[in-house]
């Protein structure tokens, strides 16, 4: 771990400092995974912060690539690194008592009846998600799939040969499936060969099957977008690529180069973004994020409200009211091309939250025993509720 502390800009310094810097495997191998190395690389922090991180890492993973750390250091605007919106995403820094709402077991996105194989989730009528791998380049501490990705010794299955074959059979035998989404974790954690093999098998099922890939590699390890990967996406005619991104400070030159390369072979590139308190829950940050993505030719697609059952939920969970107010203002400021749908990722399916310009117009809240619930009817006409802040 000989590099990182002092790199203010990874692109500017990489050739002089490290010939391996642009090798995505080197980035993964040299990722920081413990509090001590991270504290040293960041120039130190208080014993209290150190204690909290160490405590939260019992049973939970942290992993930060040298590339992402270099972004944190290059973009920090205060000596207090804990205020960095990038640092806050990948470091479990909250107090234990702030775990409000997280029971360590509930995961409200993967319902048992939707799991057709250990890795194949069929939630919506015409598409399935294949959870190809539980690993990621770095770990977002707000992960919506926390039980797969963040939990040490997750009991959720990776895509072994058997579960992958079972999933192919399910897709073959289910004509209503028009689209297959490769997700995870991050499917780009697989090797190029493995991805090539997997995409070939999916493409072979039906010529007109839509194939979509979701990844956060561009923010955590943009060097993952190799020539071989681009060839693979092209060869199997991947139809759409979802870039996961959270903050404009993540839109580096490396990120943009990786986007351009994907755009050269995949017709539709879009972005999914979480809405996180203290990270991007303000109008100016989201405005810059959406407009900069639009400039790159990436369609801002969904802005996801935080899921209630994730570690550190009270740290990251903003209020729905705040999100509606911000998105309503942005709707007047930017074109719809730059404006994502703001959605609640409820276990019974995503719900697009209507935008209103003043609070009196919002009929969806109900207060019960002092707690405020947002109520809505989902895509299956089922009544759902969401405990708001
Ligand atoms: S990259 Fe995606 S799946 Fe992986 S930890 Fe982040 S949010 Fe979760």
CSV table of N, CA and C in Angstrom, one decimal, residues 57 97 107 132 155 159 190 230 247 285 291 299 344 347 356 359 362 379-380:
chain,number,residue,atom,x,y,z
A,57,UNK,N,-17.4,-2.3,11.7
A,57,UNK,CA,-16.8,-3.3,10.8
A,57,UNK,C,-16.9,-4.7,11.3
A,97,UNK,N,-26.1,3.6,18.1
A,97,UNK,CA,-27.5,3.9,18.4
A,97,UNK,C,-28.2,4.4,17.1
A,107,UNK,N,-34.7,-7.7,4.6
A,107,UNK,CA,-34.2,-7.0,3.4
A,107,UNK,C,-35.5,-6.9,2.6
A,132,UNK,N,-25.5,-11.7,-10.2
A,132,UNK,CA,-24.3,-12.5,-10.7
A,132,UNK,C,-23.3,-12.7,-9.7
A,155,UNK,N,-25.2,-15.3,3.5
A,155,UNK,CA,-25.7,-16.6,3.1
A,155,UNK,C,-26.5,-16.5,1.8
A,159,UNK,N,-23.6,-16.4,-8.2
A,159,UNK,CA,-24.0,-17.2,-9.3
A,159,UNK,C,-23.1,-18.4,-9.6
A,190,UNK,N,-17.0,-9.8,-12.2
A,190,UNK,CA,-16.7,-11.1,-12.9
A,190,UNK,C,-15.5,-10.8,-13.9
A,230,UNK,N,-15.4,-4.1,-23.5
A,230,UNK,CA,-16.2,-3.4,-24.5
A,230,UNK,C,-16.5,-4.4,-25.7
A,247,UNK,N,-22.9,11.4,-6.7
A,247,UNK,CA,-22.5,12.8,-6.5
A,247,UNK,C,-21.7,13.3,-7.6
A,285,UNK,N,-26.6,20.3,-5.6
A,285,UNK,CA,-25.8,19.1,-5.9
A,285,UNK,C,-26.5,18.2,-6.9
A,291,UNK,N,-27.3,17.5,-14.7
A,291,UNK,CA,-26.9,18.3,-15.9
A,291,UNK,C,-25.6,17.7,-16.4
A,299,UNK,N,-28.6,9.5,-19.6
A,299,UNK,CA,-29.9,9.9,-19.1
A,299,UNK,C,-30.1,9.6,-17.6
A,344,UNK,N,-39.7,5.6,-4.6
A,344,UNK,CA,-39.5,4.9,-3.4
A,344,UNK,C,-39.3,3.4,-3.7
A,347,UNK,N,-40.6,-2.7,-0.9
A,347,UNK,CA,-40.4,-4.2,-1.2
A,347,UNK,C,-41.4,-4.7,-2.2
A,356,UNK,N,-45.1,17.9,-6.0
A,356,UNK,CA,-46.0,19.0,-5.8
A,356,UNK,C,-45.2,20.2,-5.4
A,359,UNK,N,-46.6,22.2,0.2
A,359,UNK,CA,-46.9,21.1,1.1
A,359,UNK,C,-48.4,20.8,1.3
A,362,UNK,N,-50.0,17.9,-0.6
A,362,UNK,CA,-49.6,16.5,-0.5
A,362,UNK,C,-50.6,15.7,0.3
A,379,UNK,N,-48.0,-0.6,-8.4
A,379,UNK,CA,-48.2,-1.0,-9.8
A,379,UNK,C,-49.2,-2.2,-9.8
A,380,UNK,N,-49.3,-2.9,-8.7
A,380,UNK,CA,-50.2,-4.1,-8.7
A,380,UNK,C,-51.5,-3.7,-8.1
